[in-house]
XYZ file of C-alpha atoms in Angstrom:
632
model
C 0.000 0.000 0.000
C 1.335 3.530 -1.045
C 1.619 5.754 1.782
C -0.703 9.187 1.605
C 1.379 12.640 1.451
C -0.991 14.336 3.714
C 0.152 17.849 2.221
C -0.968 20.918 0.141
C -0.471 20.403 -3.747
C 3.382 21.318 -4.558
C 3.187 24.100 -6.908
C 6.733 23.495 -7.923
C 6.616 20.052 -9.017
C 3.322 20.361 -10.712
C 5.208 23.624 -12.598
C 7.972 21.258 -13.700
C 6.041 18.503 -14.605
C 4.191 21.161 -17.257
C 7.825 22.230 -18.610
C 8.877 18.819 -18.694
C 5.555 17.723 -20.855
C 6.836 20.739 -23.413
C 10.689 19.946 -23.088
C 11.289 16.778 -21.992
C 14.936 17.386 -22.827
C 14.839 20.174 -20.165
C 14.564 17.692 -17.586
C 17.436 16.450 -15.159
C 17.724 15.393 -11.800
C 19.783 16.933 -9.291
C 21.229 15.706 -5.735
C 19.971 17.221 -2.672
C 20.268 16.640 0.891
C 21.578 13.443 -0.230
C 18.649 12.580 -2.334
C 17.982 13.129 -6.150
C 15.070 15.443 -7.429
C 13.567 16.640 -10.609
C 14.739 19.689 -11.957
C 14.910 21.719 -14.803
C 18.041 22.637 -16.655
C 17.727 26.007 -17.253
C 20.650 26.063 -19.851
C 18.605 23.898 -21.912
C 15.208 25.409 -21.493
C 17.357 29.042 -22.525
C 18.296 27.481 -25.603
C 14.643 26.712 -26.320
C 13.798 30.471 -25.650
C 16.298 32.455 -26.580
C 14.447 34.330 -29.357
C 12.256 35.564 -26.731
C 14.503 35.757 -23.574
C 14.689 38.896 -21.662
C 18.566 39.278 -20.636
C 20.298 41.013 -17.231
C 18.745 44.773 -17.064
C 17.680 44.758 -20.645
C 14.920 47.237 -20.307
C 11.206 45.829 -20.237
C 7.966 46.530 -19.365
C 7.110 44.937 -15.943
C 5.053 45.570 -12.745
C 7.076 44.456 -9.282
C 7.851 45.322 -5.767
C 10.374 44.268 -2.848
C 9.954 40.319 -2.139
C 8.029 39.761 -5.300
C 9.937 36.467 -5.960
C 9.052 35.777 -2.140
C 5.722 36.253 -3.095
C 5.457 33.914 -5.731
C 7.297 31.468 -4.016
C 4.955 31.825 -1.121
C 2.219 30.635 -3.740
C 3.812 27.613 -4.955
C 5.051 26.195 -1.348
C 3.300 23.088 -0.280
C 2.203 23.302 3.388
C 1.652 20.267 5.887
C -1.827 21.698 7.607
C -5.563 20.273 7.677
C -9.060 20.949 8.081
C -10.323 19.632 10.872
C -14.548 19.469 10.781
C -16.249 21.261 13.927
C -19.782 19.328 13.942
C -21.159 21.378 17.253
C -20.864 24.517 14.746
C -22.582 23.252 11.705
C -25.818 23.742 10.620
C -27.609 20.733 8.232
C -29.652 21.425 5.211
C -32.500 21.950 6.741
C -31.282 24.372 9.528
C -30.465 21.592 12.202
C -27.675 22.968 14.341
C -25.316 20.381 15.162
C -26.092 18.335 11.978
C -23.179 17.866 8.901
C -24.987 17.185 5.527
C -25.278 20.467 4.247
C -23.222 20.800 0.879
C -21.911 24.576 2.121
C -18.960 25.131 3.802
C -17.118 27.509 5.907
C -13.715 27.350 6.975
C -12.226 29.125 9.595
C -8.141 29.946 8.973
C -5.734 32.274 7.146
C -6.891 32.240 3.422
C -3.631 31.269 1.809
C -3.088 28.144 3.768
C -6.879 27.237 2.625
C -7.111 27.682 -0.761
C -3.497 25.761 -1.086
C -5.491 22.791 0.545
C -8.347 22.843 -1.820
C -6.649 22.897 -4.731
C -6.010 19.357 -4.808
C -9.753 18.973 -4.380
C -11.581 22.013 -6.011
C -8.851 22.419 -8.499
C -11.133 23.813 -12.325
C -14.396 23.436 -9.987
C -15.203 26.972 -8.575
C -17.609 28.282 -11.038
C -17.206 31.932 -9.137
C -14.784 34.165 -6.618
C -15.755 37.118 -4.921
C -13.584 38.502 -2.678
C -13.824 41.699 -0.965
C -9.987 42.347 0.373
C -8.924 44.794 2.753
C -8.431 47.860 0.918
C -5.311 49.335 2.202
C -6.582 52.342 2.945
C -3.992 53.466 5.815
C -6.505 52.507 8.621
C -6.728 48.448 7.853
C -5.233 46.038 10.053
C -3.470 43.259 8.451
C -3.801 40.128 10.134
C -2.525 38.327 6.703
C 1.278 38.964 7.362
C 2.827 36.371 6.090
C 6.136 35.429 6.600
C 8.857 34.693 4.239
C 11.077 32.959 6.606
C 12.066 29.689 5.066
C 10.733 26.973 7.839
C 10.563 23.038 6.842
C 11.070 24.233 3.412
C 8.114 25.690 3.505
C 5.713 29.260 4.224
C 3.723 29.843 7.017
C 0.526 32.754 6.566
C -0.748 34.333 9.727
C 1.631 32.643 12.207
C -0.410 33.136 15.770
C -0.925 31.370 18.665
C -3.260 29.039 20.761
C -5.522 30.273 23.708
C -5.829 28.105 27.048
C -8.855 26.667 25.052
C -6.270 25.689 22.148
C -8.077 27.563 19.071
C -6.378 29.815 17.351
C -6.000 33.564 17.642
C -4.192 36.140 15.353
C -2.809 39.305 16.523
C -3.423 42.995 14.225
C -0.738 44.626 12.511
C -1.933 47.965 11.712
C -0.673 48.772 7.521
C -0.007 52.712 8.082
C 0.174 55.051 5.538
C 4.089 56.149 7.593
C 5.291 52.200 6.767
C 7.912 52.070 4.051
C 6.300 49.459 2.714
C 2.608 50.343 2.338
C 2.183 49.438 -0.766
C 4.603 46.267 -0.904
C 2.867 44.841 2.284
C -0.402 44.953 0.463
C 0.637 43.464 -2.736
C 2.502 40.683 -0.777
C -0.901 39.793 1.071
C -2.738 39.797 -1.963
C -0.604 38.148 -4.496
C 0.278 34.878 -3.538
C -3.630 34.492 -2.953
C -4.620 35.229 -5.936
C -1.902 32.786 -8.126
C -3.221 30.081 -6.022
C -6.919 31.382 -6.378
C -6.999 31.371 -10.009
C -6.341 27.688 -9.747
C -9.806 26.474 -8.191
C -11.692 28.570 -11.128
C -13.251 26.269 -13.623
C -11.941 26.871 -17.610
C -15.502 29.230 -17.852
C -14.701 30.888 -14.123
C -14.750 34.368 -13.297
C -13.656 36.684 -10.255
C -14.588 39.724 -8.784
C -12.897 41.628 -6.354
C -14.034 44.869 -4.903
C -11.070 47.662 -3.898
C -11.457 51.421 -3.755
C -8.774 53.872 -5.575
C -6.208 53.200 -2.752
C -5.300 50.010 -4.148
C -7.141 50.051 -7.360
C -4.412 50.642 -9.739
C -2.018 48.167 -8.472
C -4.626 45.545 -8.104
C -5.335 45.917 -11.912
C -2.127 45.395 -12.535
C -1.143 42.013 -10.678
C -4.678 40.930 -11.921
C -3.356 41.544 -15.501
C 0.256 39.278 -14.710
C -2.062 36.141 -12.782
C -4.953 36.050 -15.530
C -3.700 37.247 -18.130
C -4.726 41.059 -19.441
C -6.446 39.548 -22.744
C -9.196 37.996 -19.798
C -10.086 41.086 -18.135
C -13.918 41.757 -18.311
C -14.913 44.666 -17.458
C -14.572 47.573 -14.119
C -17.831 47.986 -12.075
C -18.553 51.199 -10.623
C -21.242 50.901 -7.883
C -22.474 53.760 -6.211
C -21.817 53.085 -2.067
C -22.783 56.157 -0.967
C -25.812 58.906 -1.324
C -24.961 61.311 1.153
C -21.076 63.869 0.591
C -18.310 63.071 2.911
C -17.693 66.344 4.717
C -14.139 65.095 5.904
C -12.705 64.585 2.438
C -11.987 67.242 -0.631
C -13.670 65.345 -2.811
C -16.787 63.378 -1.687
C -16.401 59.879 -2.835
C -19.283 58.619 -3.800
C -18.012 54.774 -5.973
C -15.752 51.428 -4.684
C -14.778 49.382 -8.186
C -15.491 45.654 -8.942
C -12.889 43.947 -10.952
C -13.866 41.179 -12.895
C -11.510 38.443 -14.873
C -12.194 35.543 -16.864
C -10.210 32.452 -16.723
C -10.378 32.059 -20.109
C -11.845 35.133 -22.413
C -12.949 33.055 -25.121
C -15.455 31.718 -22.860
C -16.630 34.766 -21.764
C -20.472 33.929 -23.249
C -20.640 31.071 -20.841
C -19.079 33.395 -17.747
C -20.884 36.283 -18.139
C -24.876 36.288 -17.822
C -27.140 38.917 -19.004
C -29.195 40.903 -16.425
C -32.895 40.838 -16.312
C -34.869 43.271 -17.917
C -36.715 45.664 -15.500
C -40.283 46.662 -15.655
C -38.707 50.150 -17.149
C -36.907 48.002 -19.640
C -40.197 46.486 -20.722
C -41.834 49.702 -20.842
C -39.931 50.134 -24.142
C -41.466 47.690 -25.928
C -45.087 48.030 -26.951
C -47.494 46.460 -29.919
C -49.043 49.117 -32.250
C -50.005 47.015 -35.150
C -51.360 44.199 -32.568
C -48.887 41.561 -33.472
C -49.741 38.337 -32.338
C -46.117 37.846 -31.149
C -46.675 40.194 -28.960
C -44.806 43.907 -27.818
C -41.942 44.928 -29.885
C -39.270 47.324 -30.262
C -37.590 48.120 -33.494
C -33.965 48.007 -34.207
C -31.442 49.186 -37.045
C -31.474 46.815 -39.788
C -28.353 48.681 -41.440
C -24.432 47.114 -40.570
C -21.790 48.849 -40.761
C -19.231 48.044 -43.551
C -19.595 47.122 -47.580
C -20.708 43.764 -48.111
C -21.482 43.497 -52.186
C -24.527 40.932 -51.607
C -26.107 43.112 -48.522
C -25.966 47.118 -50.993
C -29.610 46.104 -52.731
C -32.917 48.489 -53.172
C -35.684 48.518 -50.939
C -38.889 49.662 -51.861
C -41.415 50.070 -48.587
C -45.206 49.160 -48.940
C -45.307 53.112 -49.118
C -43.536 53.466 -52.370
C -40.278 54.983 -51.026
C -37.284 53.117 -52.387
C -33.970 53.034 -49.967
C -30.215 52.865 -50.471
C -27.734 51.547 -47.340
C -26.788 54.819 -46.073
C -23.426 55.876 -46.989
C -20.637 53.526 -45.444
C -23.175 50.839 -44.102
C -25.264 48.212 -45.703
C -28.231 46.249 -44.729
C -27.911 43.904 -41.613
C -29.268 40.528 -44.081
C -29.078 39.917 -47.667
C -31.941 40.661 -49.543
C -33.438 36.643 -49.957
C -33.731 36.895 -45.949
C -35.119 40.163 -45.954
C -38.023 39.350 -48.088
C -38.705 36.305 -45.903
C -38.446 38.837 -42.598
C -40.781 41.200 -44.385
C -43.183 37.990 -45.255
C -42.988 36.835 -41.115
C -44.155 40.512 -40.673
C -40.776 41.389 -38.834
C -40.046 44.599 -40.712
C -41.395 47.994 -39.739
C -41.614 50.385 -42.280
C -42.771 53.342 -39.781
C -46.403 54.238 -38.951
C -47.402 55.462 -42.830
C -45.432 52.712 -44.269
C -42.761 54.528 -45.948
C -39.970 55.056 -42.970
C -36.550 53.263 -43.346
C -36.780 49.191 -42.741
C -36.189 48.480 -38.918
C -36.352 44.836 -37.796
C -38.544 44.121 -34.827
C -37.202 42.576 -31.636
C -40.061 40.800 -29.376
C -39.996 41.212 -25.736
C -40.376 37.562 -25.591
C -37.270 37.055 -27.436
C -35.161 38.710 -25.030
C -33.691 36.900 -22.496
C -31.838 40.123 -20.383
C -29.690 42.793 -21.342
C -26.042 43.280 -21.434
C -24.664 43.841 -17.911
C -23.432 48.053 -17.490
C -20.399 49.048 -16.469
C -22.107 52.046 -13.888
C -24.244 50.387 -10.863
C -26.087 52.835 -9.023
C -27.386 52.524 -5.919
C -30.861 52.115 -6.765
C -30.298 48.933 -8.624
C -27.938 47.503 -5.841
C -27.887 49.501 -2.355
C -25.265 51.502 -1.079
C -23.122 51.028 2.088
C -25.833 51.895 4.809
C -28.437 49.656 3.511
C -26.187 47.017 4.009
C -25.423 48.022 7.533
C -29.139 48.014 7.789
C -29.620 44.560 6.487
C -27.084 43.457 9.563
C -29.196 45.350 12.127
C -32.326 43.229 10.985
C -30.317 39.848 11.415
C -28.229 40.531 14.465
C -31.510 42.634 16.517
C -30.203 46.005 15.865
C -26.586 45.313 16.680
C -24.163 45.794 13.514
C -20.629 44.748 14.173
C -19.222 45.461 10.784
C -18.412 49.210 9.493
C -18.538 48.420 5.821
C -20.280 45.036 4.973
C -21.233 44.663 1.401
C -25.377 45.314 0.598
C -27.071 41.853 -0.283
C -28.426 43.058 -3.649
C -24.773 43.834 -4.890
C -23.588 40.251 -4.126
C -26.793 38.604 -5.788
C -26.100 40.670 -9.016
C -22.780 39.453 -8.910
C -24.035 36.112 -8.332
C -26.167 36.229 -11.202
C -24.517 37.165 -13.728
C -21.003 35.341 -12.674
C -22.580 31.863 -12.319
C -25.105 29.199 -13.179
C -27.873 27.900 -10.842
C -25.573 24.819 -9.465
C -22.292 27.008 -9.335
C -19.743 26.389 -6.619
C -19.208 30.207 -5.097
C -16.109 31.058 -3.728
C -15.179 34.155 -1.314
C -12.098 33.611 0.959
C -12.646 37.133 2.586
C -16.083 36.431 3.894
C -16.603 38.912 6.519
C -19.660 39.339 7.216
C -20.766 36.418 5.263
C -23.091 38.305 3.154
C -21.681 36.195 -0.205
C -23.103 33.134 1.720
C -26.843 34.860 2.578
C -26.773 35.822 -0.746
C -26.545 32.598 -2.470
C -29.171 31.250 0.125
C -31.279 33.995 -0.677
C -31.159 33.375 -4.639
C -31.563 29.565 -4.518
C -34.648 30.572 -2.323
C -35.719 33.042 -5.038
C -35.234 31.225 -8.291
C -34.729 27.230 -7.096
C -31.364 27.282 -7.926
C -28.900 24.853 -6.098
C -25.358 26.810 -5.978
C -23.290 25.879 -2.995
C -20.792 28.136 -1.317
C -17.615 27.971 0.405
C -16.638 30.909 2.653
C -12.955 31.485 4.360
C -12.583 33.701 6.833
C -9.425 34.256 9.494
C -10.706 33.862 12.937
C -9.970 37.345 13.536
C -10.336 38.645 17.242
C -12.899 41.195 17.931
C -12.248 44.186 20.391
C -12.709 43.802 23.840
C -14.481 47.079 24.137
C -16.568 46.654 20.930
C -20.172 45.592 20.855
C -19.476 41.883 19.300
C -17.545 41.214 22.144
C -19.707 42.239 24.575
C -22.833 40.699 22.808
C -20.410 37.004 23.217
C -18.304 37.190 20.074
C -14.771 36.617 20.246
C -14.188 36.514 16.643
C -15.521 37.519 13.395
C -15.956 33.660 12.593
C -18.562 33.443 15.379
C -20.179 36.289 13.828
C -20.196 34.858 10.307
C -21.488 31.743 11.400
C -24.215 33.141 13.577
C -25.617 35.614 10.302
C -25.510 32.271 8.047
C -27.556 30.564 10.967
C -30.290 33.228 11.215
C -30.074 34.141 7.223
C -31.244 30.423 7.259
C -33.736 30.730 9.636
C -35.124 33.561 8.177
C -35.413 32.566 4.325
C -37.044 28.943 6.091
C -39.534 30.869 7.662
C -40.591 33.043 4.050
C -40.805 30.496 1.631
C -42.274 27.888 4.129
C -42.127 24.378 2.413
C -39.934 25.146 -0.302
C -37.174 25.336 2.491
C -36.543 21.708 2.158
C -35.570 21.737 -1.215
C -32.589 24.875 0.200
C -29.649 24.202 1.445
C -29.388 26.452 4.582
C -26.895 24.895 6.507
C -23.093 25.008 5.965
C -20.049 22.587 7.283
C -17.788 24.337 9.460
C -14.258 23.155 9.575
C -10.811 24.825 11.215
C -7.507 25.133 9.776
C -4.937 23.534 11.716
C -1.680 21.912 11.854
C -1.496 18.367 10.209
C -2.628 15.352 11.697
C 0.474 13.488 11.711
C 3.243 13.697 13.443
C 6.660 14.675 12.271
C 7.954 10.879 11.920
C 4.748 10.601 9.251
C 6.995 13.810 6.815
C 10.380 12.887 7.722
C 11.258 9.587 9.483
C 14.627 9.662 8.798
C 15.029 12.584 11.107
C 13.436 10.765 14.171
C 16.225 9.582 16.689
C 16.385 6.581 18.565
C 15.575 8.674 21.902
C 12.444 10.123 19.683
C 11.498 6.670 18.602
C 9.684 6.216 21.996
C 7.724 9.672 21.951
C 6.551 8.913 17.791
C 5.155 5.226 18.600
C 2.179 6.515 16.156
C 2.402 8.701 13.484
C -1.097 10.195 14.469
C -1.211 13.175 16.960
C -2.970 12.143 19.891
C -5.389 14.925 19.998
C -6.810 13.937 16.640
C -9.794 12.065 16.143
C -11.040 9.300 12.949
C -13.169 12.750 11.896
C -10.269 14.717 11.480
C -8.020 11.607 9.749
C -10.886 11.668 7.129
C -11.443 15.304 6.402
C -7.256 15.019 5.562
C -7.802 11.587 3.435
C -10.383 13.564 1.254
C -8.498 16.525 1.032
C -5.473 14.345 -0.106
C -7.530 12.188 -2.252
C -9.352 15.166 -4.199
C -12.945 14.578 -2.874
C -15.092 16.837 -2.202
C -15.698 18.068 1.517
C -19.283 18.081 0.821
C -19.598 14.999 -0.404
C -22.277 12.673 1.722
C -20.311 10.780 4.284
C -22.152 7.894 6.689
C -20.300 5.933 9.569
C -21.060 2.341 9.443
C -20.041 -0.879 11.108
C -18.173 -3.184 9.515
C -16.810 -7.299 10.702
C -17.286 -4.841 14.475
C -15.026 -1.715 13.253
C -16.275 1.476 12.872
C -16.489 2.844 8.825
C -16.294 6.076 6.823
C -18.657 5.755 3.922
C -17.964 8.750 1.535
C -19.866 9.608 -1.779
C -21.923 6.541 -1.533
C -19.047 3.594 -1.345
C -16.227 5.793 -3.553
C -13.900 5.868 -0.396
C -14.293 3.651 2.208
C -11.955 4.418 5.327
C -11.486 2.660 8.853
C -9.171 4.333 11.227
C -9.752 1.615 13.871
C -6.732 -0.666 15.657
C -7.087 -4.003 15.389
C -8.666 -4.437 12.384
C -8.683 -8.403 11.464
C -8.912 -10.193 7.885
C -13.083 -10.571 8.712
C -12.732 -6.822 8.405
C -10.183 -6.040 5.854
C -12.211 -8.951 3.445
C -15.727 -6.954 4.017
C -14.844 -3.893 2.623
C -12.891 -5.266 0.124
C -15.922 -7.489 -1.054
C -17.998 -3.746 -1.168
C -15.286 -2.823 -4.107
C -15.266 1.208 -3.348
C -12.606 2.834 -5.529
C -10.333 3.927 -2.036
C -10.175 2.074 0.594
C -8.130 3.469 3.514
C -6.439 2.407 6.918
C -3.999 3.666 9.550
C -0.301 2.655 9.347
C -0.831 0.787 12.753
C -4.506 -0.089 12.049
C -3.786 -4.405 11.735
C -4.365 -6.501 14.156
C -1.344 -8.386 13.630
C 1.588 -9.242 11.241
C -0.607 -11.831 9.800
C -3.499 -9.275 9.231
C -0.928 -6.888 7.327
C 0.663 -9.900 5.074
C -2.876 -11.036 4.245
C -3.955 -7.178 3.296
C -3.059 -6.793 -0.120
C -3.904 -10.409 -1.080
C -7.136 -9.694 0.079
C -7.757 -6.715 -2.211
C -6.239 -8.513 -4.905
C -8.792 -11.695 -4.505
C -12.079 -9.555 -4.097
C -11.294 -6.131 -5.223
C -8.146 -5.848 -7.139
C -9.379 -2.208 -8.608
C -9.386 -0.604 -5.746
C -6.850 1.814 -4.689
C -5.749 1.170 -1.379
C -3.426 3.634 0.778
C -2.486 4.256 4.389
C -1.538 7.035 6.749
């Protein structure tokens, strides 16, 4: 049985691998710490290059900062962390607290570290990311300060420290305007995130990040270098406030929403149309009491000379028509005549105006998204405040959370009705009320998956004297009510929702050190590293790293059964079966083999005895020989 690596995808290796599918000749092996490794020879790959090589300070157009390269390299390092489900947190499908079906999840833990561990598992699955960063405005305080130092070979994001309870906490470090590296800080923070963001997008995926004009130009610009500047979208203006800011010399009145494609070419499939509004509709109407019903007429004339679209028309009216100068009709003239025959061409009230093709108001299916959102169409900052008043009994304990009706536009036109929704800024958690709120409008079944650091609140604030001690309690607790509430307004069409979420922790790895490195244990250490599990963990938490290293999903449906007497994870309906148990005997072992799931899964010290482990893979090979069996 192979052994699982029970770490974040390796950036590096997977980057080699690529260059090594394009140039296998590039590839080499090199000896270190006493042990060979893939590498590329850069020499080689040069030579491959060199009409396009950029050379020592040849001048070139480029965007960077101090510790760029530490940035990157923050990215592509591989961490040895988990997530660790929280049951007593979660909320089921149907609003049961306590309960851990729901398909949503929220994740408490520094950003980076997360989306490094779904990538192995959501990697091209995450339809849509929304993300609403700190802004850098002079008064933020960054609790994302990563640190460079090399540790293990690897980065650690938002070290902090355990409370007498052991959760973790994370201290504030305040991002002045005086720090020599305002702007550098901020780019570091936001960087590596995004390189290992655009990973989890799907091939027709799209982000959207809101910033204000502190940060707005720079975040352009890395946007550009990660997605590529040929898959930028578009720049949404929304409208946050309605009333001048006295304080300022200008009033301020806009925040911007940047939006990327993964791929541009399949824009038509990322970017919806909006509905029409009732003032929309207003536009059309039915003079002439067509049976298709109101209408609005549109050019038929195209702009350009196309030999087979410059014919005559003559109107019912008598008044013959020429393409006006430097345009010709929009159809040749053998579909025109069949348009006029369909009654589809208006000729004007008296029947001798210029041809203009009727569009049906039927026939529309929404209208190009605007660049310009104004708060009418999608509230401005202190409606949103408002909207956390209503769910938390007149308390808000955000300055600046995002209005409901912005995030469902978003929503709408950024995904399809079964979308996986990403935000790994959550906040206030509005991204996840918002995607309950539209599945309860329209029946849709997206899912979400909201990050969020467990950020302390102030001691003297009103979260923590209304019981929260961090803005993860306060996430959770809007998501519960949210829930509650929607339940209560659509009545029985709750229990086709999904208003729960699974809530599971970041946290150092399950195994111990002799599990990454047992060539490093001493013979004094030997004693101490009997088992390679950590003694706090428990079978829950040895799964929830199994699926993350196996690539399935963390909402998948998982059951516990019991099998030949030993206790059995049963995830995605028999694709991994997984028994962390001791003592597990051939009766056992030859059970779930005879149930064939694709995984099957055990702990290094799980056999009962030598016999049980020498019979193991015969076992397999007799009743299941297909399945792929590994150990931890």
């Amino acid at each position: 049985m192979d052994k699982l690596k029970m770490h974040s995808r390796d950036n590096v290796s997977q980057n080699i691998e690529a260059v090594g599918r394009l140039f296998p000749h590039a590839l080499t092996e090199v000896l270190r710490d006493g042990k060979l490794v893939q590498a590329i020879d850069f020499d080689v790959l040069r030579q491959e290059l060199a009409r396009e090589i950029v050379e020592g300070r040849e001048e070139r157009y480029a965007f960077t900062w101090p510790d760029k390269r530490q940035a990157i390299l923050a990215a592509n390092a591989p961490i040895a962390a988990t997530l660790r489900p929280v049951v007593e947190d979660s909320v089921g499908r149907d609003g049961t607290e306590g309960a851990f079906d729901s398909e949503n999840l929220y994740i408490e833990g520094d950003n980076l570290d997360v989306l490094k561990l779904l990538q192995e598992t959501y990697l091209g699955k995450v339809k849509m990311i929304y993300i609403d960063p700190p802004y850098n405005t002079g008064n933020d305080a960054f609790v994302y300060d990563d640190d460079f130092a090399m540790e293990n070979g690897e980065f650690h994001a938002a070290n902090g420290w355990r409370d007498e309870d052991g959760a973790m906490q994370y201290d504030l470090r305040a991002n002045n305007v005086s720090n020599g590296r305002f702007h550098t800080d901020w780019l570091n923070m936001i960087y590596p995130r995004l390189r290992v963001a655009k990973s989890l997008l799907a091939d027709d995926g799209v982000i959207f990040i809101s910033i204000d004009d502190s940060e707005q130009e720079n975040l352009k610009k890395v946007c550009n270098e990660i997605f590529g500047e040929q898959n930028f979208i578009g720049q949404f203006i929304w409208q946050r406030r309605t009333s001048p800011d006295m304080r300022r010399l200008v009033s301020t009145a806009h925040d911007y929403i940047l939006a990327y494609a993964k791929y541009i070419e399949n824009l038509t499939a990322a970017i919806n149309k909006v509905r029409l509004t009732e003032k929309d509709a207003k536009n059309y109407a039915n003079p002439d009491n067509d049976p298709r019903g109101p209408w609005a007429s549109t050019d038929f004339t195209a702009q350009g000379y196309r030999p087979n679209q410059m014919y005559e028309i003559t109107t019912p009216g008598g008044t013959v028509y020429e393409p006006p100068e430097g345009r010709c009709w929009k159809n040749i003239e053998s579909e025109f005549l069949k348009q006029c025959s369909e009654g589809r061409i208006w000729f004007g009230k008296d029947g001798k105006g210029i041809p203009r093709r009727k569009t049906y108001l039927y026939e529309r299916d929404g209208k190009n998204v605007w660049t310009w959102w104004s708060n009418a169409e999608v509230e401005h900052s202190q409606e949103a405040t408002q909207e956390v008043k209503k769910i938390f009994d007149g308390n808000t304990f955000f300055d600046y959370p995002k209005p409901m009706r912005l995030i469902k536009k978003i929503i709408q036109i950024g995904s399809h009705d079964d979308s996986i929704i990403l935000d790994f800024f959550s906040g206030s958690a509005t991204t996840a009320h918002a995607v309950m709120q539209l599945n309860a409008e329209d029946g849709g079944a997206r899912k979400f998956i909201m990050v969020q650091l467990p950020e302390t609140t102030d001691e003297g604030g009103t979260a923590y004297k209304a019981g929260y001690r961090n803005i993860c309690e306060i996430g959770k607790e809007r998501i519960r009510r949210a829930g509650a509430k929607i339940a209560a307004e659509v009545g029985e069409k709750a229990a086709g929702i999904d208003l729960g979420f699974r809530c599971l922790r970041l946290d150092t790895s399950n195994m111990t050190d002799v599990y990454y490195a047992p060539d490093a244990v001493t013979q004094d250490g030997l004693f101490a590293q009997v088992d390679n599990v950590k003694a706090d963990r428990t079978p829950e938490d040895l799964l929830f790293q199994t699926m993350l290293d196996l690539g399935i999903l963390l909402s998948a449906p998982i059951t516990v059964e019991e099998i030949a007497g030993k206790r059995v994870f049963n995830v995605a309906v028999g694709f991994l079966l997984a028994c962390f148990d001791r003592d597990v005997t051939d009766e056992t072992v030859t059970a779930i083999a005879k149930r064939k799931p694709y995984y099957a899964v055990f702990r290094d010290a799980s056999m009962a005895d030598d016999s049980a482990l020498t019979n193991f893979d015969q076992l397999f090979a007799a009743y299941s020989p297909a399945t792929v069996r590994r150990v931890l």
